[in-house]
Every structure is written in C-alpha cells, then in structure tokens.
Coordinates of N, CA and C in Angstrom, one line a residue:
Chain A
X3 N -94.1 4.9 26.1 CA -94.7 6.2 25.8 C -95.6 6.0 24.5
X4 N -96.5 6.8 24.7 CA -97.5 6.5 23.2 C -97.0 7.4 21.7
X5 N -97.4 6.8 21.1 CA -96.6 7.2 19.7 C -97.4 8.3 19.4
X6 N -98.9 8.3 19.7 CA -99.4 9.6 19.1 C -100.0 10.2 20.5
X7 N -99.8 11.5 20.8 CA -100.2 12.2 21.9 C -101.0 13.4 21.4
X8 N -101.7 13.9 22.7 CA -103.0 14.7 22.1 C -102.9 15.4 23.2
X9 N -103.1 16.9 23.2 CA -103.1 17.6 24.6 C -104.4 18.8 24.3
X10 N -105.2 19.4 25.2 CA -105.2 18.6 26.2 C -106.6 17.0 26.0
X11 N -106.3 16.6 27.1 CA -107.4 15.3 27.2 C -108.5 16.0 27.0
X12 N -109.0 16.9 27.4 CA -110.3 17.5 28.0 C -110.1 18.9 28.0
X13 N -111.3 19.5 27.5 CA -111.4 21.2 27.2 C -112.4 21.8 27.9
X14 N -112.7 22.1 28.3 CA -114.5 23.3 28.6 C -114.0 24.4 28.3
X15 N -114.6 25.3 27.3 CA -114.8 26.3 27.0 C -115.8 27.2 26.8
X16 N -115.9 28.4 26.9 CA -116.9 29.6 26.7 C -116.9 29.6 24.8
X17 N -118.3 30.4 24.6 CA -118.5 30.9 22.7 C -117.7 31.7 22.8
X18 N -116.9 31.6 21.7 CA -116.3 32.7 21.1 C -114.8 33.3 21.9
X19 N -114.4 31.8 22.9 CA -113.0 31.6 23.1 C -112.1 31.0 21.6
X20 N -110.8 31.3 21.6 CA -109.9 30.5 20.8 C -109.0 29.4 21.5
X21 N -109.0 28.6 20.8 CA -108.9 26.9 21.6 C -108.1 26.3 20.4
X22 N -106.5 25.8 21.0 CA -105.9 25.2 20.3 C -106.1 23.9 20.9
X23 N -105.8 22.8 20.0 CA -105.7 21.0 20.3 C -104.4 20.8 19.6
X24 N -103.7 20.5 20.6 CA -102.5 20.0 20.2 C -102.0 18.2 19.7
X25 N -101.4 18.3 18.7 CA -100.8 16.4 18.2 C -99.5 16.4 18.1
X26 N -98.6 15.5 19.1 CA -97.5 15.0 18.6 C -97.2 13.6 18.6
X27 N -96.3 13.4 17.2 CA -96.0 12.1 17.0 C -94.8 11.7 17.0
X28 N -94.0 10.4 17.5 CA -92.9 10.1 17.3 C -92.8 8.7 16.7
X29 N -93.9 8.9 15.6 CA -93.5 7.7 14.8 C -92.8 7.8 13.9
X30 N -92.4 9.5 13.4 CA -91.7 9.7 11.8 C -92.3 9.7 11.1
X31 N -93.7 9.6 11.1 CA -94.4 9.5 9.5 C -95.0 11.2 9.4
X32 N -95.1 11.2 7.4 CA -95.0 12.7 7.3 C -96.4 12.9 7.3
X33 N -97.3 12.0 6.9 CA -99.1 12.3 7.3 C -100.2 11.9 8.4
X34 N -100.2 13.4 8.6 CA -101.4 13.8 9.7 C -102.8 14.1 9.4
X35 N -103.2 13.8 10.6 CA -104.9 14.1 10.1 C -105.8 14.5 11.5
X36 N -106.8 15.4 11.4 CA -107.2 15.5 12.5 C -109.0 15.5 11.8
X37 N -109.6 14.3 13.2 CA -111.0 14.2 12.6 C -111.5 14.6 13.7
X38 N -112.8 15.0 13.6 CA -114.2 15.1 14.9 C -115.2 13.9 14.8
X39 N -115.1 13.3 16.0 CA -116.5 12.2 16.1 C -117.1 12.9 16.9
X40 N -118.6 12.8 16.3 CA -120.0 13.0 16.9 C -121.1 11.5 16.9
X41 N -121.6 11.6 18.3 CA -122.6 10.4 18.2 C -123.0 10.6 16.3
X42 N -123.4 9.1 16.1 CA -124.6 8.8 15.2 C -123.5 9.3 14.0
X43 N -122.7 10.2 13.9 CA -122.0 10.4 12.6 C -120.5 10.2 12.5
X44 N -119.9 9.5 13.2 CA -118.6 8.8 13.1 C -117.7 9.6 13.0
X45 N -116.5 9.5 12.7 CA -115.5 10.2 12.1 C -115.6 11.2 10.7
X46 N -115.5 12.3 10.8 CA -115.1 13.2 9.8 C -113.8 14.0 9.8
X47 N -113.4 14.1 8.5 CA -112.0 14.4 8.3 C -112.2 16.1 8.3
X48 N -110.9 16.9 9.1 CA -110.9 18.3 9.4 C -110.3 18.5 8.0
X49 N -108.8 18.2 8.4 CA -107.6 19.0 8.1 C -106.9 17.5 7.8
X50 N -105.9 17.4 6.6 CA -104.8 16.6 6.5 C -103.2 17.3 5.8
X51 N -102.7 16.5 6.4 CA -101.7 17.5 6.4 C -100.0 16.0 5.5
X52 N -100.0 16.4 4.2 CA -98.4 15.2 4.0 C -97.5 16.1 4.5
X53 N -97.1 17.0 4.6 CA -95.6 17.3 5.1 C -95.7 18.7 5.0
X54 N -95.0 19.4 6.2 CA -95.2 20.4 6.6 C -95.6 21.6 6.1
X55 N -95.1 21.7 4.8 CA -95.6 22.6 3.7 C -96.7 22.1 2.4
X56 N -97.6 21.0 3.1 CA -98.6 20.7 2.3 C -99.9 20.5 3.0
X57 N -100.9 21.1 3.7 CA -101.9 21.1 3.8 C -102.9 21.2 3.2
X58 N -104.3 20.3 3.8 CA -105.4 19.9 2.7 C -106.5 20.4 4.0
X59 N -107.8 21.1 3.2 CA -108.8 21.0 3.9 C -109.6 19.7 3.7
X60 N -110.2 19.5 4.8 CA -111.0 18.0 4.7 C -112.7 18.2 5.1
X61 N -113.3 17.3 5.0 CA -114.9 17.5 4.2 C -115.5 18.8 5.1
X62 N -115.1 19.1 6.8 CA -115.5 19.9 7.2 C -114.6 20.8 7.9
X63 N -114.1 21.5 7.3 CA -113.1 22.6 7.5 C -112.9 23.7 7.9
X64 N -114.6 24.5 7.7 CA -114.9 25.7 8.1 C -114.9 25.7 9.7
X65 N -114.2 26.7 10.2 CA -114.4 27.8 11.7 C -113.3 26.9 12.2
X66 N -112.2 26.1 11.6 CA -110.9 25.3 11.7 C -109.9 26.4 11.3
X67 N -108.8 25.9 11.7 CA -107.4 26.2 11.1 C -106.3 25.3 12.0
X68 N -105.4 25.2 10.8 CA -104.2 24.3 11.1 C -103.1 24.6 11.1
X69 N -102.0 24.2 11.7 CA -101.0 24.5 11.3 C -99.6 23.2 11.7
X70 N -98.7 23.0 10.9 CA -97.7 21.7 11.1 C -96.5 22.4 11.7
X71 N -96.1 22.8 12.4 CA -95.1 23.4 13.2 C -94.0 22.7 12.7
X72 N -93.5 21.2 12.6 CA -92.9 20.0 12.3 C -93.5 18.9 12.1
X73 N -92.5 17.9 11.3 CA -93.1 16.7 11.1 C -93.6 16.3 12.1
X74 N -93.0 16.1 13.0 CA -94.0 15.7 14.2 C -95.2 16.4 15.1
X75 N -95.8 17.7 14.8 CA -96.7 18.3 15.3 C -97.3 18.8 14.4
X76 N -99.0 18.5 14.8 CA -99.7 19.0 13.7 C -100.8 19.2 14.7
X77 N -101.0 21.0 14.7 CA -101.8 21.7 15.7 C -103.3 22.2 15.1
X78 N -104.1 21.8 15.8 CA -105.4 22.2 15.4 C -106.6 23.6 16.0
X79 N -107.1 24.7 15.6 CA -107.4 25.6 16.3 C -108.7 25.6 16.0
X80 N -109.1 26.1 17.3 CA -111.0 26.7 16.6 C -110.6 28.3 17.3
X81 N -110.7 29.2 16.0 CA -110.6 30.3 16.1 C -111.5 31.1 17.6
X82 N -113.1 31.0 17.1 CA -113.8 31.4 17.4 C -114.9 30.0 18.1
X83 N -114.5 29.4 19.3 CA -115.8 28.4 19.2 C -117.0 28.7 19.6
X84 N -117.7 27.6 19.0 CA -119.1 28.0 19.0 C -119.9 26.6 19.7
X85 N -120.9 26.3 19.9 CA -121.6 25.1 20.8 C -121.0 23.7 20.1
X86 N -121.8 23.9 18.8 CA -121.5 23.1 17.6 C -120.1 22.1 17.5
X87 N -119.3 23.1 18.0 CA -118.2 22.4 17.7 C -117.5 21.3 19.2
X88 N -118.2 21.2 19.7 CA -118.5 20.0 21.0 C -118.3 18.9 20.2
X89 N -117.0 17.9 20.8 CA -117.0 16.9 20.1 C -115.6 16.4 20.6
X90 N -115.1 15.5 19.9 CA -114.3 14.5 20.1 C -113.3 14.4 19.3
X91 N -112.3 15.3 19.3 CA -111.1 15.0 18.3 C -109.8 14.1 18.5
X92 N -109.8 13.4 17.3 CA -108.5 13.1 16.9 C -107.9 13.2 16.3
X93 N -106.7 13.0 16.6 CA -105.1 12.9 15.6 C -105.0 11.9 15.0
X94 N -104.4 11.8 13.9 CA -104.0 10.2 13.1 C -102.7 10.5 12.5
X95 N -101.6 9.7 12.4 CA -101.0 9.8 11.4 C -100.8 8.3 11.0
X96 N -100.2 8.3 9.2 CA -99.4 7.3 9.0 C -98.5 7.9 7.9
X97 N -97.9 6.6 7.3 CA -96.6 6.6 7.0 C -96.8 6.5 5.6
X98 N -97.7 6.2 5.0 CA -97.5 5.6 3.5 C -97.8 7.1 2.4
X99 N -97.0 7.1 1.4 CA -96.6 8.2 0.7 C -97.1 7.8 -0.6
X100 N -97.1 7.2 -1.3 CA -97.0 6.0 -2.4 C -98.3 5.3 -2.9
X101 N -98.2 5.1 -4.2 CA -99.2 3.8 -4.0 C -100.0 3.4 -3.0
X102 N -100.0 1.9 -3.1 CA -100.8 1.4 -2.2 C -100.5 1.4 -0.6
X103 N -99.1 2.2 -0.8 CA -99.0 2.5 0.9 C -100.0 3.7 1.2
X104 N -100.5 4.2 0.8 CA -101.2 5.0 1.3 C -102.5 5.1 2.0
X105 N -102.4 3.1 1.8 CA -103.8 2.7 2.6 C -103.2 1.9 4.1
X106 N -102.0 1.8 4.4 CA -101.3 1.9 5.3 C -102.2 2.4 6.6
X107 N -102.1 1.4 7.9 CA -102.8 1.9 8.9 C -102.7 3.3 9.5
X108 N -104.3 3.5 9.7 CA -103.7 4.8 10.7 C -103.2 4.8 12.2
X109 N -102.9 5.5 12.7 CA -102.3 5.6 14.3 C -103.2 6.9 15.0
X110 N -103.8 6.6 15.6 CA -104.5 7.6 16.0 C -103.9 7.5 17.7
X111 N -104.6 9.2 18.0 CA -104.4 9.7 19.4 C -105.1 9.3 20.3
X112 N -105.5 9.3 21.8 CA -106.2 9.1 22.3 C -107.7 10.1 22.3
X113 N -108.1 10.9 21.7 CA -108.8 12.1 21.4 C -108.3 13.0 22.8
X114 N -108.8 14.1 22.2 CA -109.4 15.5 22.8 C -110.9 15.3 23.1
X115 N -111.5 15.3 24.2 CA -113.3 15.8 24.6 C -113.4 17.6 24.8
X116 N -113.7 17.9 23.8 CA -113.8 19.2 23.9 C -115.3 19.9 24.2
X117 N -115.8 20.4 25.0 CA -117.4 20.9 25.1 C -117.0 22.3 25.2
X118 N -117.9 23.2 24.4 CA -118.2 24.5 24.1 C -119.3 24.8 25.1
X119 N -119.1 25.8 25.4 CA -120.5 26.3 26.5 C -121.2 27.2 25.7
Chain B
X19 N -121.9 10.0 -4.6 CA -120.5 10.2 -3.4 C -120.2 9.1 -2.8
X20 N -119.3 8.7 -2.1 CA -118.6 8.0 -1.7 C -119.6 7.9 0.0
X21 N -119.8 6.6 0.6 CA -120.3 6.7 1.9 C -120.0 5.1 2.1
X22 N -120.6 5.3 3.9 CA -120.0 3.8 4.6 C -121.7 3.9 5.4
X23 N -122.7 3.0 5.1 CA -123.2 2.6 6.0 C -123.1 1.6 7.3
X24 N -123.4 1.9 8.7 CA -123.6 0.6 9.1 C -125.1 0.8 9.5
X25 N -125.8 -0.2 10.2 CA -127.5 -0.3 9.9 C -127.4 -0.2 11.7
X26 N -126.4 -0.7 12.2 CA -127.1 -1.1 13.7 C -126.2 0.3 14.5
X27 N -126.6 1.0 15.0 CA -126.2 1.7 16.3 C -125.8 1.3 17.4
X28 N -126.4 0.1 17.5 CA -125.8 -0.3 19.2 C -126.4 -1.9 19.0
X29 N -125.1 -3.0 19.2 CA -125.8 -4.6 18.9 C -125.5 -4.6 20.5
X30 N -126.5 -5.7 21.5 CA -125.7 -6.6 22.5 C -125.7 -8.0 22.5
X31 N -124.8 -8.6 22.5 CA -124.8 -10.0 22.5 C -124.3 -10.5 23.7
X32 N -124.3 -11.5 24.1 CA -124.1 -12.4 25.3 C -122.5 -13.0 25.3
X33 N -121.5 -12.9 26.1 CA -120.2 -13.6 25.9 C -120.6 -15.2 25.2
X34 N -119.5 -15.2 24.5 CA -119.6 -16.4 24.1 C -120.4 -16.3 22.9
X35 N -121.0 -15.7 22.2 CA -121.7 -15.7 21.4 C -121.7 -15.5 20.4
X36 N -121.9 -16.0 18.9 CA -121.4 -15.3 17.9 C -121.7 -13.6 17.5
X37 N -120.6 -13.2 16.1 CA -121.0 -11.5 16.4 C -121.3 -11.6 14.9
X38 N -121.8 -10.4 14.1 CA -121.6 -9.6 13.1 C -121.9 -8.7 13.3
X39 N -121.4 -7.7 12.4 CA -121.4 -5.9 12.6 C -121.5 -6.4 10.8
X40 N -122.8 -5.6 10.3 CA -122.9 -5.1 9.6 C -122.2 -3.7 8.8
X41 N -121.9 -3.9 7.6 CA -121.2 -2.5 6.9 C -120.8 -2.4 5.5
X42 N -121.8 -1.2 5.1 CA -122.2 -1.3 3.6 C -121.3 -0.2 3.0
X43 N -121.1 -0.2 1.6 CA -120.0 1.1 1.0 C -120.9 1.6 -0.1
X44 N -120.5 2.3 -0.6 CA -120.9 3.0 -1.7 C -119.9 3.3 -2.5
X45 N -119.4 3.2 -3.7 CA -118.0 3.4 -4.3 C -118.3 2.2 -5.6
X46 N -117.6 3.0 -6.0 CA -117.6 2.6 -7.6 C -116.5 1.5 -8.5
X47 N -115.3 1.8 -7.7 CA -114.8 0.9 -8.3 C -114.2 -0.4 -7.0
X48 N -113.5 -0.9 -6.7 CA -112.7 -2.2 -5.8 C -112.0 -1.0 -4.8
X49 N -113.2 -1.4 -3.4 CA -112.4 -0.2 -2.6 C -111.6 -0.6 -1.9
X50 N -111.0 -0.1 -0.8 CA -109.9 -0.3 -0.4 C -110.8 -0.1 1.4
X51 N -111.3 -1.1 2.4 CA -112.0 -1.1 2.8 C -111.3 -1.9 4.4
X52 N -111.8 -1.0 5.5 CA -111.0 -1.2 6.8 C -112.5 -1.1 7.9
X53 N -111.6 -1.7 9.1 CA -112.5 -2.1 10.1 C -111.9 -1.5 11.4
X54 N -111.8 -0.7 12.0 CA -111.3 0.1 13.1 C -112.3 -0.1 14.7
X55 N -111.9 -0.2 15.4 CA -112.2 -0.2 17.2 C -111.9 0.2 18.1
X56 N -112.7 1.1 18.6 CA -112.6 2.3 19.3 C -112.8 1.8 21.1
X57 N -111.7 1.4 21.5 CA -112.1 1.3 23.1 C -112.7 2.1 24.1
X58 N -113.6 2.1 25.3 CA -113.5 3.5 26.1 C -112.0 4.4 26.4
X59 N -112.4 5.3 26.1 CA -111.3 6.2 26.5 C -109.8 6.5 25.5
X60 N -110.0 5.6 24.4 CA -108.7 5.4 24.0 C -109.0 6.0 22.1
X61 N -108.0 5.9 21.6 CA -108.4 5.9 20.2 C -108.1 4.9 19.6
X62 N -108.7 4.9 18.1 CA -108.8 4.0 17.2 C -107.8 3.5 16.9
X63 N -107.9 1.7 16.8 CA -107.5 0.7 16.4 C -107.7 -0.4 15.0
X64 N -106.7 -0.3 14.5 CA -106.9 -1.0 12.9 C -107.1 -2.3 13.4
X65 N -108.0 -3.1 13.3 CA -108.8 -4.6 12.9 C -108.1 -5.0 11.9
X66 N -108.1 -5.2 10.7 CA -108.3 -5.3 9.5 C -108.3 -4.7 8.4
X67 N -108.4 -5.3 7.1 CA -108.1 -4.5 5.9 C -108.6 -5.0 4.8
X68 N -108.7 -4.7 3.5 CA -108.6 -5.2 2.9 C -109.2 -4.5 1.5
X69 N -108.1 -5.3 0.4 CA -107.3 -4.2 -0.5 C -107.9 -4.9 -1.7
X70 N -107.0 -6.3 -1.9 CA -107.6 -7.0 -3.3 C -107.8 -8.3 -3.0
X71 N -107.9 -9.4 -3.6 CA -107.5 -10.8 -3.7 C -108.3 -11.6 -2.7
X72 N -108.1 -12.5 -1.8 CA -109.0 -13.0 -1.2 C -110.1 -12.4 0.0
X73 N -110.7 -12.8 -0.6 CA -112.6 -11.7 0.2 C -113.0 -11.9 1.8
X74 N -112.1 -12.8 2.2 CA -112.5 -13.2 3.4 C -110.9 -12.8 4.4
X75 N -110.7 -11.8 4.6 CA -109.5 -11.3 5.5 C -109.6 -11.7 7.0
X76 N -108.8 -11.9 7.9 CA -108.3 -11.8 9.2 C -107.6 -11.0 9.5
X77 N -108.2 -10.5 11.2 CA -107.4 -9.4 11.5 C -107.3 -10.0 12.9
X78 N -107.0 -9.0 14.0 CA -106.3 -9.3 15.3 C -107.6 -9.2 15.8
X79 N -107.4 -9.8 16.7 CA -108.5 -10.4 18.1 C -109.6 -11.3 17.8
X80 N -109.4 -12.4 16.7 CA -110.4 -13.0 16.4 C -110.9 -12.8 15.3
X81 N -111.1 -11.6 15.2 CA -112.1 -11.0 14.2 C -111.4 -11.3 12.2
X82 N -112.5 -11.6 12.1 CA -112.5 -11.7 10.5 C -113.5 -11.0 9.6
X83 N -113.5 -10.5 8.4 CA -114.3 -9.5 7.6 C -114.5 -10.5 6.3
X84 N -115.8 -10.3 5.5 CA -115.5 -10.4 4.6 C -116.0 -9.7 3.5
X85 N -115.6 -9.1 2.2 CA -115.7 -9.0 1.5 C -116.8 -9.3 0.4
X86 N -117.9 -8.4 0.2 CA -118.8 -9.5 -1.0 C -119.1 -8.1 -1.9
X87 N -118.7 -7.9 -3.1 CA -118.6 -6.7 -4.2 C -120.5 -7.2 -4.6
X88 N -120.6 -8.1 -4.5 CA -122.2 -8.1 -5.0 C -123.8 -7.4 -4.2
X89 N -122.7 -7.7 -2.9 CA -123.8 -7.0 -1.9 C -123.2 -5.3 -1.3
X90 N -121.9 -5.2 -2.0 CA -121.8 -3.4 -1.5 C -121.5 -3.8 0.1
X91 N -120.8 -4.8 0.8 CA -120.5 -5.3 2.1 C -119.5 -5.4 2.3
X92 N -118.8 -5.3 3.9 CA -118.1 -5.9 4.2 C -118.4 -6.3 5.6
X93 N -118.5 -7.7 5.9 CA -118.9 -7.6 7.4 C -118.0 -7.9 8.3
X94 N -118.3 -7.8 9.6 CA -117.1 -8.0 10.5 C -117.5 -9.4 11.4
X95 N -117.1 -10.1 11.9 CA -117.3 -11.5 12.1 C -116.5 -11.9 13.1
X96 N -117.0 -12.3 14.5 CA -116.0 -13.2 15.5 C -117.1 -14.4 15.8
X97 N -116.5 -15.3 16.1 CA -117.0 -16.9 16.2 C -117.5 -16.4 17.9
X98 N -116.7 -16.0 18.8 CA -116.9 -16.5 19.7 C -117.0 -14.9 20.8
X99 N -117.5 -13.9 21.4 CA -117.7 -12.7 21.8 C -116.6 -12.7 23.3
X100 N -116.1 -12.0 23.8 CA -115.5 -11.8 24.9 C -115.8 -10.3 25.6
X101 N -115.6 -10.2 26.7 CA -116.5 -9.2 27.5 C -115.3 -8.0 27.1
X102 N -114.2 -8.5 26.9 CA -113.1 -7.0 26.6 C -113.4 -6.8 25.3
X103 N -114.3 -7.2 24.5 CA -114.9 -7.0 22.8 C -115.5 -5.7 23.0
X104 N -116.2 -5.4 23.8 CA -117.1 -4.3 24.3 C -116.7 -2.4 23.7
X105 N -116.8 -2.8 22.8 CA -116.2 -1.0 22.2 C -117.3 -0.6 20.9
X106 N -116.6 0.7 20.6 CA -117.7 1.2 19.4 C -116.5 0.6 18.3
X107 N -117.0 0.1 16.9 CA -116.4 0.2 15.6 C -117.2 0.6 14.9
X108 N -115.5 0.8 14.0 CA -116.0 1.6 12.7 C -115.6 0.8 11.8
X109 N -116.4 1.0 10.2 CA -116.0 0.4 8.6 C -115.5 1.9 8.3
X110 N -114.9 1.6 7.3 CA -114.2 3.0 6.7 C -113.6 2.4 5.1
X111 N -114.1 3.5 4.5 CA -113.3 3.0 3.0 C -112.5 4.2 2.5
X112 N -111.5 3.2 1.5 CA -110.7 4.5 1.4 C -111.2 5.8 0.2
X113 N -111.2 7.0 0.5 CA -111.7 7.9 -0.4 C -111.0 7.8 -1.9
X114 N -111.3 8.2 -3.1 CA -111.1 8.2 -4.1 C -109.9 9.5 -3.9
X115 N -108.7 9.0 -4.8 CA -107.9 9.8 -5.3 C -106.5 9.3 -4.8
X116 N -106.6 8.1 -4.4 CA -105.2 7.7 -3.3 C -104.3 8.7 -2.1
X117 N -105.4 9.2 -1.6 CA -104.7 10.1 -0.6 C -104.6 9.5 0.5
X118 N -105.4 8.8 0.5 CA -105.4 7.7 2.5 C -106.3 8.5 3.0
X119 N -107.2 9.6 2.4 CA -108.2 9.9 3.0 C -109.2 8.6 3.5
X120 N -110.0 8.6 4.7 CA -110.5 7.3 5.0 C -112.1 8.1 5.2
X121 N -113.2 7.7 4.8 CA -114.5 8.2 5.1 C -115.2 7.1 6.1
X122 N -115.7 7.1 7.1 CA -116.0 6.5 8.4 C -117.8 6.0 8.1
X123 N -118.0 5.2 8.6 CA -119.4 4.9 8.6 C -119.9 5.6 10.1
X124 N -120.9 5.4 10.7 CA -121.6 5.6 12.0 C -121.3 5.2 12.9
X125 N -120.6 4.1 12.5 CA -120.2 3.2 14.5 C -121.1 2.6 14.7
X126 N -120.7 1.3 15.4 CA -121.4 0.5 15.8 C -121.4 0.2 17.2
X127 N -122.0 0.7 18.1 CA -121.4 0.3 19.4 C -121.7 -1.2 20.3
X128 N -120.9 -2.2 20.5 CA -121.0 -3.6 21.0 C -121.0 -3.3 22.7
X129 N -122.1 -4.2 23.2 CA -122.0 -4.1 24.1 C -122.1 -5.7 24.5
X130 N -121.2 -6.1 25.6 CA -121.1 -7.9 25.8 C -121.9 -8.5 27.5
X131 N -123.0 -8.9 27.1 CA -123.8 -9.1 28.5 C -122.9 -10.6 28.9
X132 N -123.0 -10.6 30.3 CA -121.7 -11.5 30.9 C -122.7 -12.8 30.9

C-alpha cells in the first residue's frame, strides 16, 4: 500500500462548487504539505501543516482552507472554486522536526487533477 | 527573494546519451538544494540532495548533481539516458527559516527518443 494517499484521483467541478482533496499518511511523520502544480510554474506551497494544532499558510493560500483532522490526515478545501484553481495537487509529508532534519525528504502523493468548469 | 530557475522547459535526448538539466538558485547564504522527478501519473520523487561538504553528490538512478556556489547552480547529470528517464524534474531549494519549506523551480520535462 502507498504511504501517502490522495482522494479523489480526479475532480471535475462547476464555479462556485466546494471541493474537498483529501491526504492520508501512514508514515507517522508530523509534517504535511499540500502544493499546486501548474504548467511552466512548478510546485507552489498552499498550506503546511507540523502537527495538528499548528498550521501555516504557504505562498498561495487565498480561496484555500485546511484542516489536520490527525496526524495522519491533512484535508485540503476550495471553498468556493473558481477556473483558476484547475491544477494538480499534492500532498507531501516528512518527518524531520529539527535541525537539519528538516531538509529530510519529502513523500509525496500521487496528486489530485482537479479541473474547475 | 528566494527562487529556482531552470532555463529549459522541455530537453530531448536520444537513449544512450548523455543528460544535463540545468538549475539556477537565488539565495544568499549555502542552500540546502534538491533534485525531485516527477513520473507520468505518479508523484514526486527525491533524486538527491545536497546540504554541505562535497559539491558533487549522487543520487539514485544514475544521476549525479553538482554543486558550484560561483555559478548560483546545481546541475543534474546522467552519463548514460534510458527511455524509463522520461519524466518532468524539478530543482527545489530549501526556503529560509528552517521550516522544510521547499520553493520549486519550473520543471524540466525529458523526453528519451529510442
């Protein structure tokens, strides 16, 4: 079974549906992350999350919200979507808390393909 | 600010062939600086790394990076190309503050003519 899971695979949605993306992990580790890839602009960071009662917004955060249910699930929502937000998310987590563990690999999910109509 | 260029959007090379992937940082002090590969359909995969001390690292599937603080680089490097090479990567350095925040460059997408 894979360590990090992502539900669902695939979304099509209408504007101005709310759309949760689900992450669970069974690696144990307390830090999560959920990014969006778009052609030509790579990975950007949403939401990170060290442990359940510590969440961080990340470079693009707005018309997001998050929430860590448990260490092992860290749930992603678009309130309100809109076209824009068509894209390709992932889950990450790793393990390192510390120091230089904190450059500790990531573990990512297989993404989410989400298209807004 | 903190950023990852790479220059090429999409390289093809021939199996068998040598590779580089281009990939530039911006960062101010000794970054902390990774090579990630993105298969169809799947998510990202750590390459490599590299933190301090020797400039020229190895990572899994061949591939080697190295390090040069004078040129703002780290390149990605296989001697020899294989047709399952065929994926998008990414450079990524680590963000300022020790959070494990990771800022991504553009991707590079390889494509391996047989």
């Amino acid at each position: 079974d894979a360590d990090v899971t992502q539900t669902p695979r695939n979304r099509i949605t209408k504007t101005g549906k709310r759309i949760m993306l689900e992450c669970s992990q069974t690696k144990g580790h307390d830090r999560m992350y959920w990014y969006r890839q778009d052609p030509g602009l790579g990975l950007r960071l949403i939401y990170y999350s060290f442990d359940v009662k510590d969440i961080n917004k990340g470079e693009i955060s707005d018309g997001y919200s998050v929430s860590r249910q448990a260490q092992a699930k860290f749930s992603l929502s678009l309130e309100s979507a809109i076209p824009n937000q068509t894209a390709l998310y992932f889950c990450a987590t790793h393990a390192g808390t510390s120091g230089s563990l904190v450059w500790n690999e990531q573990f990512f999910g297989p993404g989410t393909r989400l298209t807004v109509l | 600010a903190q950023s990852v260029t790479q220059p090429d959007i999409h390289i093809t090379v021939s199996e068998g062939a040598s590779l580089e992937l281009r990939c530039n940082y911006s960062y101010g002090a000794t970054p902390y600086l990774f090579w990630y590969v993105q298969s169809p359909g799947q998510g990202l995969q750590l390459l490599l790394k590299y933190f301090s001390g020797d400039t020229l690292v190895q990572g899994i599937k061949g591939f080697e990076a190295e390090f040069k603080r004078s040129q703002s680089s780290f390149n990605l490097r296989k001697p020899s190309v294989h047709w399952s090479d065929a994926a998008e990567y990414f450079c990524a350095v680590g963000a300022r503050g020790n959070t494990g925040k990771l800022i991504f460059g553009q991707g590079t997408t390889l494509q391996v003519k047989p």
